[in-house]
Tab-separated table of C-alpha atoms in Angstrom:
chain	number	residue	atom	x	y	z
A	21	UNK	CA	110.413	121.419	65.144
A	22	UNK	CA	112.432	123.749	66.560
A	23	UNK	CA	111.244	123.440	70.601
A	24	UNK	CA	111.276	119.763	70.200
A	25	UNK	CA	114.903	120.438	69.666
A	26	UNK	CA	114.879	122.663	72.760
A	27	UNK	CA	113.272	120.203	74.698
A	28	UNK	CA	115.285	116.877	73.779
A	29	UNK	CA	118.466	119.046	74.728
A	30	UNK	CA	116.764	120.409	78.186
A	31	UNK	CA	115.974	116.535	79.207
A	32	UNK	CA	119.736	115.923	77.376
A	33	UNK	CA	120.554	118.336	80.946
A	34	UNK	CA	119.065	116.415	82.719
A	35	UNK	CA	120.267	112.981	82.034
A	36	UNK	CA	123.715	114.545	82.530
A	37	UNK	CA	123.040	116.234	85.811
A	38	UNK	CA	121.146	113.379	87.406
A	39	UNK	CA	123.291	112.620	89.939
A	40	UNK	CA	124.409	115.726	90.800
A	41	UNK	CA	121.328	119.007	91.432
A	42	UNK	CA	119.546	119.601	88.740
A	43	UNK	CA	118.228	122.929	88.151
A	44	UNK	CA	114.011	123.099	86.882
A	45	UNK	CA	115.083	126.332	85.705
A	46	UNK	CA	117.781	125.665	83.453
A	47	UNK	CA	116.072	122.623	82.448
A	48	UNK	CA	113.728	125.997	81.422
A	49	UNK	CA	115.720	127.942	80.111
A	50	UNK	CA	117.300	125.362	77.532
A	51	UNK	CA	113.750	124.546	76.386
A	52	UNK	CA	113.320	128.275	75.668
A	53	UNK	CA	109.943	128.911	78.027
A	54	UNK	CA	109.611	129.696	82.406
A	55	UNK	CA	110.428	127.942	84.916
A	56	UNK	CA	106.505	127.178	85.364
A	57	UNK	CA	105.870	126.079	82.312
A	58	UNK	CA	108.642	123.235	82.277
A	59	UNK	CA	106.889	121.822	85.074
A	60	UNK	CA	103.255	121.985	83.514
A	61	UNK	CA	103.624	120.323	80.662
A	62	UNK	CA	106.467	117.876	81.608
A	63	UNK	CA	103.708	116.945	83.858
A	64	UNK	CA	101.398	116.587	81.453
A	65	UNK	CA	103.068	114.973	78.712
A	66	UNK	CA	104.019	112.477	80.875
A	67	UNK	CA	102.120	112.056	83.926
A	68	UNK	CA	105.018	111.956	86.651
A	69	UNK	CA	106.788	115.330	87.612
A	70	UNK	CA	109.511	116.172	87.239
A	71	UNK	CA	110.899	115.171	90.957
A	72	UNK	CA	109.021	112.108	90.301
A	73	UNK	CA	110.577	111.519	86.746
A	74	UNK	CA	114.851	111.993	88.897
A	75	UNK	CA	113.324	109.609	91.424
A	76	UNK	CA	112.524	107.352	89.357
A	77	UNK	CA	115.395	107.042	86.269
A	78	UNK	CA	118.111	107.074	89.574
A	79	UNK	CA	116.861	103.813	90.874
A	80	UNK	CA	116.940	102.765	87.157
A	81	UNK	CA	120.365	104.035	86.774
A	82	UNK	CA	121.305	102.304	90.846
A	83	UNK	CA	119.723	98.709	89.839
A	84	UNK	CA	121.510	99.380	86.169
A	85	UNK	CA	125.328	99.987	88.847
A	86	UNK	CA	124.095	96.933	91.501
A	87	UNK	CA	124.594	93.876	88.601
A	88	UNK	CA	127.139	94.985	86.485
A	89	UNK	CA	129.331	96.939	89.318
A	90	UNK	CA	131.188	95.677	92.869
A	91	UNK	CA	130.619	99.367	94.628
A	92	UNK	CA	128.678	99.009	98.344
A	93	UNK	CA	125.365	100.007	98.440
A	94	UNK	CA	126.332	103.639	100.322
A	95	UNK	CA	128.305	104.317	97.659
A	96	UNK	CA	125.682	103.613	94.532
A	97	UNK	CA	123.171	105.181	97.526
A	98	UNK	CA	125.251	108.809	97.462
A	99	UNK	CA	125.531	108.879	93.978
A	100	UNK	CA	122.462	109.018	92.669
A	101	UNK	CA	121.532	111.092	95.744
A	102	UNK	CA	120.782	109.444	98.687
A	103	UNK	CA	121.776	110.570	102.363
A	104	UNK	CA	121.614	106.777	103.340
A	105	UNK	CA	121.829	103.062	102.814
A	106	UNK	CA	118.865	103.149	104.499
A	107	UNK	CA	116.775	105.756	102.506
A	108	UNK	CA	118.261	104.425	99.085
A	109	UNK	CA	117.172	100.704	100.124
A	110	UNK	CA	112.995	101.957	101.531
A	111	UNK	CA	112.693	103.752	98.074
A	112	UNK	CA	114.304	100.628	95.813
A	113	UNK	CA	112.435	98.660	97.477
A	114	UNK	CA	109.172	100.374	96.516
A	115	UNK	CA	110.120	101.134	92.903
A	116	UNK	CA	111.313	97.257	91.416
A	117	UNK	CA	109.898	95.716	94.908
A	118	UNK	CA	113.498	94.619	96.360
A	119	UNK	CA	116.112	95.302	98.098
A	120	UNK	CA	119.157	96.413	96.762
A	121	UNK	CA	120.807	93.786	98.866
A	122	UNK	CA	118.111	90.710	97.712
A	123	UNK	CA	118.799	92.282	94.250
A	124	UNK	CA	122.335	91.916	94.225
A	125	UNK	CA	122.036	88.517	95.051
A	126	UNK	CA	118.521	87.285	93.379
A	127	UNK	CA	118.611	89.340	90.545
A	128	UNK	CA	115.035	89.630	89.546
A	129	UNK	CA	111.978	92.260	87.925
A	130	UNK	CA	112.697	95.632	88.152
A	131	UNK	CA	110.361	98.047	87.554
A	132	UNK	CA	112.558	100.788	84.922
A	133	UNK	CA	112.111	103.832	82.972
A	134	UNK	CA	113.518	104.761	80.527
A	135	UNK	CA	114.785	108.105	79.408
A	136	UNK	CA	111.721	110.228	78.175
A	137	UNK	CA	112.120	112.365	74.276
A	138	UNK	CA	109.920	114.617	73.075
A	139	UNK	CA	108.691	113.708	69.538
A	140	UNK	CA	105.348	113.805	67.791
A	141	UNK	CA	104.060	111.746	70.242
A	142	UNK	CA	106.391	111.221	73.182
A	143	UNK	CA	108.374	108.151	73.956
A	144	UNK	CA	110.229	106.667	77.080
A	145	UNK	CA	108.898	107.498	81.307
A	146	UNK	CA	106.568	104.604	80.359
A	147	UNK	CA	106.644	102.308	83.307
A	148	UNK	CA	108.236	98.812	82.454
A	149	UNK	CA	108.839	95.099	84.383
A	150	UNK	CA	112.013	94.640	82.525
A	151	UNK	CA	114.576	92.357	84.271
A	152	UNK	CA	118.086	90.897	83.020
A	153	UNK	CA	118.170	87.327	83.365
A	154	UNK	CA	121.466	84.151	82.798
A	155	UNK	CA	119.605	81.267	80.706
A	156	UNK	CA	121.751	78.123	81.017
A	157	UNK	CA	119.864	78.091	77.476
A	158	UNK	CA	116.735	76.376	76.456
A	159	UNK	CA	116.075	73.032	73.789
A	160	UNK	CA	112.035	73.510	72.516
A	161	UNK	CA	110.271	71.538	69.998
A	162	UNK	CA	107.840	72.605	67.527
A	163	UNK	CA	106.786	74.130	64.265
A	164	UNK	CA	108.280	76.595	61.788
A	165	UNK	CA	107.137	79.390	59.184
A	166	UNK	CA	109.352	81.727	57.286
A	167	UNK	CA	107.829	84.951	56.752
A	168	UNK	CA	108.618	86.522	54.378
A	169	UNK	CA	106.162	89.911	54.034
A	170	UNK	CA	104.948	88.446	51.073
A	171	UNK	CA	102.082	85.630	51.590
A	172	UNK	CA	101.724	86.825	55.211
A	173	UNK	CA	102.541	90.794	54.650
A	174	UNK	CA	103.227	91.664	58.638
A	175	UNK	CA	104.453	89.326	61.999
A	176	UNK	CA	101.502	89.954	64.060
A	177	UNK	CA	99.409	88.103	60.425
A	178	UNK	CA	102.279	84.853	60.383
A	179	UNK	CA	101.924	84.949	64.441
A	180	UNK	CA	97.594	84.971	64.317
A	181	UNK	CA	97.382	82.741	61.565
A	182	UNK	CA	100.206	80.118	63.482
A	183	UNK	CA	97.671	80.598	66.924
A	184	UNK	CA	94.408	80.239	65.280
A	185	UNK	CA	92.705	76.986	65.874
A	186	UNK	CA	90.509	78.054	62.508
A	187	UNK	CA	93.510	78.247	60.612
A	188	UNK	CA	96.709	75.982	61.718
A	189	UNK	CA	95.999	75.994	64.853
A	190	UNK	CA	100.018	75.017	65.676
A	191	UNK	CA	98.557	74.578	69.296
A	192	UNK	CA	97.005	71.221	67.792
A	193	UNK	CA	100.220	70.393	66.905
A	194	UNK	CA	102.108	70.409	69.338
A	195	UNK	CA	99.917	68.922	72.399
A	196	UNK	CA	96.646	66.965	72.564
A	197	UNK	CA	93.515	68.069	73.292
A	198	UNK	CA	92.208	72.116	72.242
A	199	UNK	CA	91.654	75.042	74.004
A	200	UNK	CA	88.880	74.797	76.839
A	201	UNK	CA	88.568	70.857	76.609
A	202	UNK	CA	86.865	69.982	80.598
A	203	UNK	CA	89.285	67.967	82.344
A	204	UNK	CA	92.263	69.133	80.006
A	205	UNK	CA	95.385	70.870	80.493
A	206	UNK	CA	98.043	70.144	78.336
A	207	UNK	CA	98.122	73.694	77.091
A	208	UNK	CA	99.148	74.581	80.875
A	209	UNK	CA	101.916	76.542	80.651
A	210	UNK	CA	105.303	77.685	78.633
A	211	UNK	CA	104.229	78.540	75.333
A	212	UNK	CA	107.676	80.657	72.517
A	213	UNK	CA	107.182	81.910	70.165
A	214	UNK	CA	110.671	81.971	68.431
A	215	UNK	CA	111.533	84.741	66.330
A	216	UNK	CA	115.161	83.765	64.330
A	217	UNK	CA	116.883	84.946	61.072
A	218	UNK	CA	113.328	84.578	59.542
A	219	UNK	CA	111.849	82.257	60.709
A	220	UNK	CA	108.657	82.901	62.833
A	221	UNK	CA	107.994	79.151	64.959
A	222	UNK	CA	105.690	78.163	67.999
A	223	UNK	CA	107.274	75.578	70.148
A	224	UNK	CA	107.557	73.753	73.888
A	225	UNK	CA	110.274	72.004	75.917
A	226	UNK	CA	110.007	68.361	75.239
A	227	UNK	CA	107.595	67.132	78.026
A	228	UNK	CA	105.695	68.849	77.117
A	229	UNK	CA	104.687	68.167	73.234
A	230	UNK	CA	102.911	65.064	72.275
A	231	UNK	CA	104.211	64.829	69.444
A	232	UNK	CA	107.949	63.211	68.399
A	233	UNK	CA	107.862	64.588	65.037
A	234	UNK	CA	108.522	68.277	66.086
A	235	UNK	CA	111.173	69.899	65.009
A	236	UNK	CA	114.115	70.741	67.663
A	237	UNK	CA	116.171	74.353	68.476
A	238	UNK	CA	118.072	74.739	71.348
A	239	UNK	CA	117.839	78.581	72.554
A	240	UNK	CA	120.995	79.854	73.452
A	241	UNK	CA	122.732	80.353	76.165
A	242	UNK	CA	123.550	84.030	77.678
A	243	UNK	CA	122.280	86.562	78.823
A	244	UNK	CA	118.877	87.702	77.576
A	245	UNK	CA	116.907	91.798	78.974
A	246	UNK	CA	113.048	90.540	79.335
A	247	UNK	CA	109.613	91.798	79.730
A	248	UNK	CA	107.082	90.911	81.137
A	249	UNK	CA	102.984	92.095	80.954
A	250	UNK	CA	100.205	92.103	82.934
A	251	UNK	CA	97.985	89.758	83.284
A	252	UNK	CA	95.482	88.813	80.808
A	253	UNK	CA	95.569	90.759	78.258
A	254	UNK	CA	95.372	89.507	74.617
A	255	UNK	CA	98.599	88.679	73.221
A	256	UNK	CA	98.208	90.066	70.051
A	257	UNK	CA	96.970	93.483	71.485
A	258	UNK	CA	100.265	93.594	74.320
A	259	UNK	CA	102.999	91.773	72.402
A	260	UNK	CA	103.544	94.774	69.858
A	261	UNK	CA	103.283	96.876	72.820
A	262	UNK	CA	106.647	94.507	74.196
A	263	UNK	CA	108.805	94.323	71.234
A	264	UNK	CA	108.006	98.388	71.116
A	265	UNK	CA	108.824	98.679	74.922
A	266	UNK	CA	112.469	97.073	74.211
A	267	UNK	CA	113.470	98.026	70.676
A	268	UNK	CA	112.174	101.363	71.012
A	269	UNK	CA	112.476	102.620	75.053
A	270	UNK	CA	114.723	100.427	76.263
A	271	UNK	CA	117.698	99.232	73.885
A	272	UNK	CA	118.930	102.885	72.920
A	273	UNK	CA	119.473	104.144	75.882
A	274	UNK	CA	120.531	100.370	78.199
A	275	UNK	CA	124.276	100.088	76.658
A	276	UNK	CA	123.594	96.435	75.227
A	277	UNK	CA	122.599	95.803	72.111
A	278	UNK	CA	120.697	92.990	70.575
A	279	UNK	CA	122.798	89.641	70.303
A	280	UNK	CA	121.865	88.069	66.758
A	281	UNK	CA	119.005	88.174	65.174
A	282	UNK	CA	116.297	86.593	67.560
A	283	UNK	CA	113.727	87.690	70.012
A	284	UNK	CA	111.257	85.259	72.126
A	285	UNK	CA	107.548	84.722	72.984
A	286	UNK	CA	107.057	83.853	76.332
A	287	UNK	CA	103.563	83.578	76.545
A	288	UNK	CA	101.290	81.876	79.552
A	289	UNK	CA	98.248	80.120	79.116
A	290	UNK	CA	95.974	78.354	80.482
A	291	UNK	CA	94.381	75.203	78.573
A	292	UNK	CA	90.663	76.192	80.469
A	293	UNK	CA	88.490	79.461	79.109
A	294	UNK	CA	88.574	81.087	82.227
A	295	UNK	CA	91.990	80.659	84.106
A	296	UNK	CA	94.058	81.656	80.128
A	297	UNK	CA	91.426	84.883	80.099
A	298	UNK	CA	92.584	86.572	83.418
A	299	UNK	CA	95.824	84.556	84.143
A	300	UNK	CA	97.358	84.995	80.816
A	301	UNK	CA	100.946	86.151	80.548
A	302	UNK	CA	103.246	86.712	78.413
A	303	UNK	CA	107.617	87.865	78.607
A	304	UNK	CA	109.614	89.445	75.938
A	305	UNK	CA	112.921	87.935	76.067
A	306	UNK	CA	115.902	89.472	74.669
A	307	UNK	CA	119.707	88.566	73.567
A	308	UNK	CA	122.290	91.317	74.645
A	309	UNK	CA	125.758	91.767	74.830
A	310	UNK	CA	127.180	94.927	76.431
A	311	UNK	CA	127.899	97.974	74.084
A	312	UNK	CA	131.829	98.147	73.236
């Protein structure tokens, strides 16, 4: 365990010096290993070189400053080690998919890298598709169920039972027809899985429902941190990963905290099986507020 303390102290040194000259030799000394050993082990454990990690962390923090400050792009570029706005813009666009000016104006998805930390397993330094969004509030209609940890031992068990066509089939209570029904598109689009105050609710916006007896719920306006998976995965595998990334990796180092007992799964699905299998993807929206 003493080794882990040394390595985490070395990472803390790197994080403190992201905006200055970070000396790998000094980090290695803090970790009580040679510089070569430090660089090899870091690369092996994180899947990236130390220089790649520093660059990705700087661009993660730079994106946060673009959103939250009024500093000029060139000032942010210099702060994070770039000699010109052009060089910064190219690096920023390569990581995040948009130029700094475009991101500041329009927002959008980011590829963010939380600080690495060494435990029994490595946490952080994993690419996440993340964006901050301002929601005006959404009114949805659906079917809720209480999660008490008794009838359903885990959240995943409750989610599975409510979504499963052979169990409670909540989607079938919201839309007409069935999954995979030829010619039916009623299930196409966004579905919401809402964890709120001990309940889980499967819901859609009013225009997507065919049942007038559904419960109404309003998702509050405000700032959300949103995380997104790649296409094609299975919900029962991908959504728990989103929760782990959001709550274990991103929130502790983000400068934000969760606002209220609310987390929203957004599932982008298709009625047709082949389309759904190829194109489905999932998001997790967490309402947040800045730490005082």
